Short mmCIF file of C-alpha atoms in Angstrom, two decimals:
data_model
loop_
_atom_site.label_atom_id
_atom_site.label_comp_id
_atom_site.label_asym_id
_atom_site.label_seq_id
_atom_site.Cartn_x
_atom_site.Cartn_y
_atom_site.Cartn_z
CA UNK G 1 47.94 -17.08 -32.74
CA UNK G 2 50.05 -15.22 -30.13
CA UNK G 3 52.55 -17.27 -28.49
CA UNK G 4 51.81 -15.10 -25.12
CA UNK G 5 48.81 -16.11 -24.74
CA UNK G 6 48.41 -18.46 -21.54
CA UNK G 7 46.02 -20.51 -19.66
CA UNK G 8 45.26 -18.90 -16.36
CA UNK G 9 47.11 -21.92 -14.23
CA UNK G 10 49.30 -22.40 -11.34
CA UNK G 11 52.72 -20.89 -11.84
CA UNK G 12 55.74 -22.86 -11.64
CA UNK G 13 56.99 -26.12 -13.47
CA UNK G 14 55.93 -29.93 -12.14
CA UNK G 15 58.08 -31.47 -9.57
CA UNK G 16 59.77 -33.40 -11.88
CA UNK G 17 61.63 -30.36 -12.52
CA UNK G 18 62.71 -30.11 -8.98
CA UNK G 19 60.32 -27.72 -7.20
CA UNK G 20 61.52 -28.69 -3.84
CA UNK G 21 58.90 -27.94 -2.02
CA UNK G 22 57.10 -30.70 -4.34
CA UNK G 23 59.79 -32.81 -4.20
CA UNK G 24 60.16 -32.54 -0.41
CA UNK G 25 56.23 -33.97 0.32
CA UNK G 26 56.67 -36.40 -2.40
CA UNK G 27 59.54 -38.04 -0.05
CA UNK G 28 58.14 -37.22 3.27
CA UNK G 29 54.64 -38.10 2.64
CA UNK G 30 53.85 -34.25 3.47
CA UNK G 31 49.95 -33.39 2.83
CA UNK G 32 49.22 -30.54 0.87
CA UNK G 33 46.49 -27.64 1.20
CA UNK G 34 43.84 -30.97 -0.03
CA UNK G 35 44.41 -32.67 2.66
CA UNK G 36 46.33 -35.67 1.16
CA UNK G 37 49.65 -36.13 -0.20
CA UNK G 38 52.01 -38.61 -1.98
CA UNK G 39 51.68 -41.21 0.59
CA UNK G 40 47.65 -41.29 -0.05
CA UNK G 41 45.82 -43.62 -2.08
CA UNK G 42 42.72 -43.94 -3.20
CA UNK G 43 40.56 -45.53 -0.99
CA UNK G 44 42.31 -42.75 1.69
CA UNK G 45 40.93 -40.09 -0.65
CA UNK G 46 36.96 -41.37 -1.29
CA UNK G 47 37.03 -42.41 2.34
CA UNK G 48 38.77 -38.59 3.85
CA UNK G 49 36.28 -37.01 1.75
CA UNK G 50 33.08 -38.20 2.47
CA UNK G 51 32.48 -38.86 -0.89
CA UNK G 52 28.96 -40.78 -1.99
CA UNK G 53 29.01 -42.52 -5.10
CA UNK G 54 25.54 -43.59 -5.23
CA UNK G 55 23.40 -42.49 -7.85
CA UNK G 56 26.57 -41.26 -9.99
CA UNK G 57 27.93 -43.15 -13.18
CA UNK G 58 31.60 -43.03 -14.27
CA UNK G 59 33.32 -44.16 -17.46
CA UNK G 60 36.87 -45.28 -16.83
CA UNK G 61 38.97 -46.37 -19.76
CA UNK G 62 42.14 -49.08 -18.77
CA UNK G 63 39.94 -50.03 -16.22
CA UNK G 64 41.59 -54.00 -16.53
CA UNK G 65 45.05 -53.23 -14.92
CA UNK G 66 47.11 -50.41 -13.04
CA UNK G 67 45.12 -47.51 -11.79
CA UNK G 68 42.54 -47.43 -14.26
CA UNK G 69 41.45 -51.14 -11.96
CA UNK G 70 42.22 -49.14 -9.10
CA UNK G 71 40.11 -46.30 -9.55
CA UNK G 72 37.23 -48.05 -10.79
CA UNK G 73 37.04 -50.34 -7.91
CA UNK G 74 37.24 -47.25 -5.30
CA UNK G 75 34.33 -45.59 -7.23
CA UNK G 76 32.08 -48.51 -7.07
CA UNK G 77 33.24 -49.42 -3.93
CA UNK G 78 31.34 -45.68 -2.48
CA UNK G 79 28.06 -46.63 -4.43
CA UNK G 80 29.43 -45.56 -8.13
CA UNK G 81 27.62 -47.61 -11.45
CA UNK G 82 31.09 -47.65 -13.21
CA UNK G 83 31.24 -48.85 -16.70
CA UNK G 84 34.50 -50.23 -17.53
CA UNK G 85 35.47 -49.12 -20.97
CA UNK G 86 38.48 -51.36 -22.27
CA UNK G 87 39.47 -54.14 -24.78
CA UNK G 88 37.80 -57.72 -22.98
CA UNK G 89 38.68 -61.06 -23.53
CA UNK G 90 37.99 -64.20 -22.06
CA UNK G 91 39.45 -63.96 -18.96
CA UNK G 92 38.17 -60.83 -18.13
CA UNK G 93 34.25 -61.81 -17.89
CA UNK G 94 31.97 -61.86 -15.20
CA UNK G 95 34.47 -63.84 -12.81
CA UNK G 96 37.48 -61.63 -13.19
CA UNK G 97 35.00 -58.36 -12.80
CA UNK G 98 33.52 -59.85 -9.51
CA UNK G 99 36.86 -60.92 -8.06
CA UNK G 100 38.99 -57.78 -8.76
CA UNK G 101 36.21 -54.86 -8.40
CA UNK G 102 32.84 -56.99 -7.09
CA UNK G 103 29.50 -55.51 -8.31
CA UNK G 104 29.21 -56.99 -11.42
CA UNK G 105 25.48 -56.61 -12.56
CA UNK G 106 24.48 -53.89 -10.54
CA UNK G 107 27.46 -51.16 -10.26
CA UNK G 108 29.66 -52.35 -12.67
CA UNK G 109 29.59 -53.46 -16.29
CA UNK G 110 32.08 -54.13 -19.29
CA UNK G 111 31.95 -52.16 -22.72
CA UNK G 112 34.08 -53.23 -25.69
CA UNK G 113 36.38 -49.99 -26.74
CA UNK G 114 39.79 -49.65 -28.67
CA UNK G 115 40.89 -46.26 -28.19
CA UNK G 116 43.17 -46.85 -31.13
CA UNK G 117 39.97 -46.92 -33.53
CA UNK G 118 38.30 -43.86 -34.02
CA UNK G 119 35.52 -46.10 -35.27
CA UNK G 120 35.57 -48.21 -31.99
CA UNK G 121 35.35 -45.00 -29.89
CA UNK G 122 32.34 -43.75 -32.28
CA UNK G 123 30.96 -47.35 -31.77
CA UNK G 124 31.33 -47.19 -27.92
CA UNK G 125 29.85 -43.68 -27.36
CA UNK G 126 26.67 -44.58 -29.75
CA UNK G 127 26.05 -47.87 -27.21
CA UNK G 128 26.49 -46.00 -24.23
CA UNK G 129 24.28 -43.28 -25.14
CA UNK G 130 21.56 -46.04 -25.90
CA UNK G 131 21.85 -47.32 -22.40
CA UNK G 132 20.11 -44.08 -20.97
CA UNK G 133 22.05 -43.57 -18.12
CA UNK G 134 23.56 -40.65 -17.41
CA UNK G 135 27.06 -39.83 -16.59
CA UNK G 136 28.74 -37.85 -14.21
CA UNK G 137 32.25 -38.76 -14.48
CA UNK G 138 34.92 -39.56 -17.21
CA UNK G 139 38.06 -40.71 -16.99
CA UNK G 140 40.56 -41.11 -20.01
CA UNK G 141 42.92 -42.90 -18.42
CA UNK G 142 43.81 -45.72 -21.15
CA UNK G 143 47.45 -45.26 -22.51
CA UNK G 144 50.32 -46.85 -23.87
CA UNK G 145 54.28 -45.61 -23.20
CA UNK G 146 57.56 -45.51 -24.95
CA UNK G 147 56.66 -48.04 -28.14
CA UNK G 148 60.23 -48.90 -28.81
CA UNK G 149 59.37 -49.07 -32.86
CA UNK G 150 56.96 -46.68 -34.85
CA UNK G 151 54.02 -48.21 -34.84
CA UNK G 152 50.52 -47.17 -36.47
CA UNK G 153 46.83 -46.64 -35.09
CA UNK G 154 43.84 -48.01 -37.53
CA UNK G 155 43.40 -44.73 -38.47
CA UNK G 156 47.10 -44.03 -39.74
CA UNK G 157 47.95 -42.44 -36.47
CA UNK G 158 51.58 -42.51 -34.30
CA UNK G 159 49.73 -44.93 -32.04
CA UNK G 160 50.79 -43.13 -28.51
CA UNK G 161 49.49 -40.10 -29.81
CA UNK G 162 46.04 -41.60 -31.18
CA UNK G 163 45.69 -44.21 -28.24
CA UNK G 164 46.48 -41.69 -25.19
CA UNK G 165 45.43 -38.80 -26.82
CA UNK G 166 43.25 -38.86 -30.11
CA UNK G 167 40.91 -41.32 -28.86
CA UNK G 168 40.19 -39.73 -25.85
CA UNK G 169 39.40 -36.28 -27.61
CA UNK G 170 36.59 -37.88 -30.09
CA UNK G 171 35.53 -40.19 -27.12
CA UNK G 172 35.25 -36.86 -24.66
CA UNK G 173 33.54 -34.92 -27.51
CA UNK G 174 30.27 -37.76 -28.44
CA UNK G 175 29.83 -37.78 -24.32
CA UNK G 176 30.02 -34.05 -23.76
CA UNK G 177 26.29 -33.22 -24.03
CA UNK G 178 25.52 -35.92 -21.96
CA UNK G 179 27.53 -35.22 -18.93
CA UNK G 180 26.55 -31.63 -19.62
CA UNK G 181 22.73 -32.72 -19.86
CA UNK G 182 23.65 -34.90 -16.51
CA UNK G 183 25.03 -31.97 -14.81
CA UNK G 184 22.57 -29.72 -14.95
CA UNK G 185 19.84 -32.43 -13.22
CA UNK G 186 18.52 -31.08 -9.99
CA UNK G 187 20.98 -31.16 -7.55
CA UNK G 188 23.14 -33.19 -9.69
CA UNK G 189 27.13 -32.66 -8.71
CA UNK G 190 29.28 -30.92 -11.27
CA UNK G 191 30.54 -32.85 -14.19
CA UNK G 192 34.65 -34.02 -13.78
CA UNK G 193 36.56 -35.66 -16.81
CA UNK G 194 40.06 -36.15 -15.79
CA UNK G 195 42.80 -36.70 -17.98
CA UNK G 196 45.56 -39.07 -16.70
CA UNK G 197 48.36 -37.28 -18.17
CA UNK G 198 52.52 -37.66 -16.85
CA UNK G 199 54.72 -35.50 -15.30
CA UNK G 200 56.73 -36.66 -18.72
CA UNK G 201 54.79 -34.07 -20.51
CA UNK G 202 57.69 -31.66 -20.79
CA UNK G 203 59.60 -34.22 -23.38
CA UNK G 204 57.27 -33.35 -26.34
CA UNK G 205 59.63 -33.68 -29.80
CA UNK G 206 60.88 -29.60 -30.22
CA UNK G 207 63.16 -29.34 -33.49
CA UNK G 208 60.34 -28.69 -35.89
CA UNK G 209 58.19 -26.65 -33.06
CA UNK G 210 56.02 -28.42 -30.76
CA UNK G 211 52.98 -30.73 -31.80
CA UNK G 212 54.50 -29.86 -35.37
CA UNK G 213 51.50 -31.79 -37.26
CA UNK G 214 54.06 -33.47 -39.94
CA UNK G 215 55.88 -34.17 -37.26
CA UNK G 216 53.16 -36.37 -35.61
CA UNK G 217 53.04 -39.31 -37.36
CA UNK G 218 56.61 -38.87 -39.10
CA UNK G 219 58.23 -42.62 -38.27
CA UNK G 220 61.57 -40.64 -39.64
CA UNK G 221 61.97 -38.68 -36.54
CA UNK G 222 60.08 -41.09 -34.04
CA UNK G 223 61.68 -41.05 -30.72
CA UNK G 224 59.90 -43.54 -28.11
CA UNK G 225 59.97 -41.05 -25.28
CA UNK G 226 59.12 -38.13 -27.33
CA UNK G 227 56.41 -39.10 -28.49
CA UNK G 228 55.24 -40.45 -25.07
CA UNK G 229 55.81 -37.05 -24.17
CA UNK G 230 54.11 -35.51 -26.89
CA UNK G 231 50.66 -37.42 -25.95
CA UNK G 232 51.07 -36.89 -22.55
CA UNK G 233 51.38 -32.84 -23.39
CA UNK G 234 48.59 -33.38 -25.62
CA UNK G 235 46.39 -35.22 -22.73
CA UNK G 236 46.94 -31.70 -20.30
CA UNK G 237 46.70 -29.11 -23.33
CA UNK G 238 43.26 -31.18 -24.46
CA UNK G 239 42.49 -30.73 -20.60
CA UNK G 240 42.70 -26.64 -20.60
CA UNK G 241 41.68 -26.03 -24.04
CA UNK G 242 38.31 -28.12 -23.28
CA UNK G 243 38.12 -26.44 -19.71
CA UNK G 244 38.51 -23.19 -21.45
CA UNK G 245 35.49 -23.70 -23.98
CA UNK G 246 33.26 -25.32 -21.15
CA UNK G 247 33.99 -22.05 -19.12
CA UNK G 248 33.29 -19.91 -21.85
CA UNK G 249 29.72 -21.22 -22.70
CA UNK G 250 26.52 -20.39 -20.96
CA UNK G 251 27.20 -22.51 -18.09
CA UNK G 252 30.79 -23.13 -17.55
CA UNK G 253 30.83 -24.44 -14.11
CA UNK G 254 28.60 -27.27 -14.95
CA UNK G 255 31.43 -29.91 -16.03
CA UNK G 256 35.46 -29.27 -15.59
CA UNK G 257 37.92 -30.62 -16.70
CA UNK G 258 41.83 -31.35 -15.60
CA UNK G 259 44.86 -33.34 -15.81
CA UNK G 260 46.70 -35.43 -13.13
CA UNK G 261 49.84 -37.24 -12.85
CA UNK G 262 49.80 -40.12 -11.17
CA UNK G 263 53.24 -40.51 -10.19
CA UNK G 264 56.18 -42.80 -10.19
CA UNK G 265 54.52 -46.86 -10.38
CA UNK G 266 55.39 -49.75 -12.22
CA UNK G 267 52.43 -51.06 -13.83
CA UNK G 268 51.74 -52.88 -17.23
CA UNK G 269 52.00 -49.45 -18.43
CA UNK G 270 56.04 -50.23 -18.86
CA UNK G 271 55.62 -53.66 -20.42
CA UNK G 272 57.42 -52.11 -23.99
CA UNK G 273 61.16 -51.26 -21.93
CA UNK G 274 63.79 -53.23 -22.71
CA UNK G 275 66.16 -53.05 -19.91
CA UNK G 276 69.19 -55.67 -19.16
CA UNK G 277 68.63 -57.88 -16.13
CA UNK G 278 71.78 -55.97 -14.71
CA UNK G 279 70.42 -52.98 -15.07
CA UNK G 280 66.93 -53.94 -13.84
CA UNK G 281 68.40 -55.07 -10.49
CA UNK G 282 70.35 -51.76 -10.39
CA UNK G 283 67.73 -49.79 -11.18
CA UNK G 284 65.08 -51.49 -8.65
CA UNK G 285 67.44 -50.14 -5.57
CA UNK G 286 67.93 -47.02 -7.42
CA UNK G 287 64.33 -46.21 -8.39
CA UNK G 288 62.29 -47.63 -5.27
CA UNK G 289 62.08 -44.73 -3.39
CA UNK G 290 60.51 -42.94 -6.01
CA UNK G 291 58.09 -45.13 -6.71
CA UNK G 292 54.26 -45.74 -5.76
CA UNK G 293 51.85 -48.47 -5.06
CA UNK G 294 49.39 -48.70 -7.70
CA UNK G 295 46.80 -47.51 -5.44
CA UNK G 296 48.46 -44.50 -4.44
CA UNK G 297 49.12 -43.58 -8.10
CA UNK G 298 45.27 -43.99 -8.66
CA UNK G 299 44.66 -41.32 -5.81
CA UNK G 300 45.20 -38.40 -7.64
CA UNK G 301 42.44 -39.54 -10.19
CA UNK G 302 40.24 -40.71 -7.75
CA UNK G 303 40.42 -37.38 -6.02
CA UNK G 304 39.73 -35.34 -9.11
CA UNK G 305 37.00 -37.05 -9.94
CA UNK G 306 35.30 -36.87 -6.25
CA UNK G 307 36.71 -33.54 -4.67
CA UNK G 308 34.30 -31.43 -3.85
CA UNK G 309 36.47 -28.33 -5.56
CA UNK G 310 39.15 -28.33 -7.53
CA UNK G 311 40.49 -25.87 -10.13
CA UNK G 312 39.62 -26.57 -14.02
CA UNK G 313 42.03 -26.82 -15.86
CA UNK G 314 44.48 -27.60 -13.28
CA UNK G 315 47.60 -29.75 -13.46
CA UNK G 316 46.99 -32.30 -10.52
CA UNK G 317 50.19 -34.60 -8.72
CA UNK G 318 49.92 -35.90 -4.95
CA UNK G 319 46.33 -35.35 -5.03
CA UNK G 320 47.34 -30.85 -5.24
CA UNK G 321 47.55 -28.69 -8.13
CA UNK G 322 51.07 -28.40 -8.68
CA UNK G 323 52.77 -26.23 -11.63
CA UNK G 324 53.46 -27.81 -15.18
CA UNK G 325 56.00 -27.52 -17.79
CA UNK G 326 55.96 -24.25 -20.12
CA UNK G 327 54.52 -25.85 -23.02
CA UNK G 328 50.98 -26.80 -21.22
CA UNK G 329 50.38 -23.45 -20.45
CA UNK G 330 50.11 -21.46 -23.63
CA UNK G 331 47.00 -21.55 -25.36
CA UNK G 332 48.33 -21.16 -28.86
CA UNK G 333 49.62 -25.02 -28.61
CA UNK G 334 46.17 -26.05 -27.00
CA UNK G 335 43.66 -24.19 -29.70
CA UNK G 336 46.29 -25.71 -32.53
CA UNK G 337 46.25 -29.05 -31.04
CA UNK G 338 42.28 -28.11 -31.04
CA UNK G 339 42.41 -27.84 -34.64
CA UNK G 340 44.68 -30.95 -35.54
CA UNK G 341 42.89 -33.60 -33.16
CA UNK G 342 39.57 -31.84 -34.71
CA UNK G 343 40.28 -32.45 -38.14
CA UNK G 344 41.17 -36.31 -37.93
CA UNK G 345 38.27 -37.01 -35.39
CA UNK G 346 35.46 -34.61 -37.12
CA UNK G 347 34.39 -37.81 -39.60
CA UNK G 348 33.60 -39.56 -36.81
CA UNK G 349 30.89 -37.04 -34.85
#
């Protein structure tokens, strides 16, 4: 495959490679062209945009913590059925549901799924699909960051790369014809799946060239941060390879897909880091200003799911498209990460 080939994208890299225009409404709370900025958060976003949940089903996967919680409980809060697709236990029943999103019963119900079986995704699209309802959003925002050991998925899998990426693919591919079957409904809105990607994307392992398939699963070179970086380039490259195909068929503008970055939050997300006590007070001063509430780093889903336009394809931060590291943008790496995540995930169509 030429290496020129390229996704037709916004120029530019992310602001974490210090566009300053980026960098200067990420501090200043700036709004972009959407209409929100940084400084947004969700419930700014479904509330801004007038949007009406009702009569709309979403999938959100992480839905128990983080922004994957936030998110879901701004879609059913605007009239959304949400189904909350996540590993339960027993203290996240029909108490915890009611408490932290409300709706339980009527907008909002739990669905067993372990992204890091293949078999638990094939399980989880099967039940859904017997449900009958339809679906009009997806959000793969589960995800796991900077193991500090190698560690395995069920299926043999670098487990960041299977959980935030693998499982996603196969669990995007069984729902497909449904949200495309949903979309085309009489005066149904288009279809969204949004990939919760990271700015982080640019730190994919390089030596061996990038999403080098030995190199995977390959606990010889394993890196924690490369490899979060290589599934979080595999969650935007999944994005525009997928957009690209929908486009291509007979009707591309039915469902779209993009990737977002939700910015700079501390969330359960970080529970692997091992950082000194010194260091963690350091860092707290140091960091702040970067950071984001949780439910500002859920607006930039939120608003990709609910916008009524926004690019496919697109690498969303701040709740705008925004550029995106080198890498994401050639479609050689997306139809050959295509072919990889294909052949581990095809048993299980």
């Amino acid at each position: 495959m030429a290496e020129s080939e390229r996704y037709e994208v916004k120029a530019g890299g992310s602001w974490k490679q210090l566009n300053p225009l980026a960098m200067l409404r990420y501090f200043t709370g700036m709004k972009g062209p959407s209409g929100f900025g940084a400084s947004s958060t969700a419930r700014d976003v479904v509330a801004g945009g007038k949007w009406e949940g009702k009569g709309k089903v979403a999938i959100v996967t992480g839905p128990y913590s983080g922004i994957g919680l936030a998110a879901a409980r701004e879609l059913a809060g605007r009239g959304c059925e949400v189904v909350l697709a996540g590993r339960t236990n027993a203290e996240r029943g029909k108490d915890w549901v009611s408490r932290e999103i409300g709706g339980e019963g009527k907008l909002v119900h739990q669905m067993e799924l372990d992204l890091s079986s293949l078999e638990s995704v094939k399980g989880f699209a099967r039940d859904f699909k017997k449900t009958g309802k339809d679906l009009n959003i997806l959000v793969n925002n589960a995800g796991i960051m900077a193991l500090p050991e190698f560690r395995r998925s069920k299926d043999g899998h670098e487990l960041q790369w299977a959980t935030n990426h693998l499982g996603h693919f196969l669990l995007t591919h069984l729902l497909l014809d449904k949200m495309k079957e949903t979309s085309r409904k009489k005066g149904a809105p288009q279809g969204r799946i949004v990939n919760v990607s990271s700015s982080a994307h640019y730190m994919s392992y390089k030596p061996k060239g990038i999403l080098d398939e030995e190199e995977l699963s390959d606990p010889s070179v394993y890196k924690p941060w490369s490899a979060y970086g290589q599934a979080k380039l595999s969650n935007v490259l999944h994005a525009r390879e997928l957009n690209c195909r929908l486009k291509e068929g007979a009707k591309g503008d039915d469902v779209i897909a993009v990737a977002v970055h939700p910015g700079v939050i501390v969330t359960k997300l970080q529970r692997h880091l091992k950082v000194p006590v010194l260091m963690q007070s350091v860092g707290k001063v140091a960091v702040t200003p970067f950071l984001k509430s949780i439910d500002q780093g859920a607006a930039t889903t939120v608003y990709c799911a609910t916008a009524p336009s926004i690019k496919g394809g697109g690498f969303y931060a701040d709740c705008n498209e925004q550029g995106s590291a080198p890498e994401s943008k050639r479609r050689d790496l997306g139809k050959k990460l295509w072919a990889i995540s294909e052949k581990y995930a095809k048993a299980f169509y």
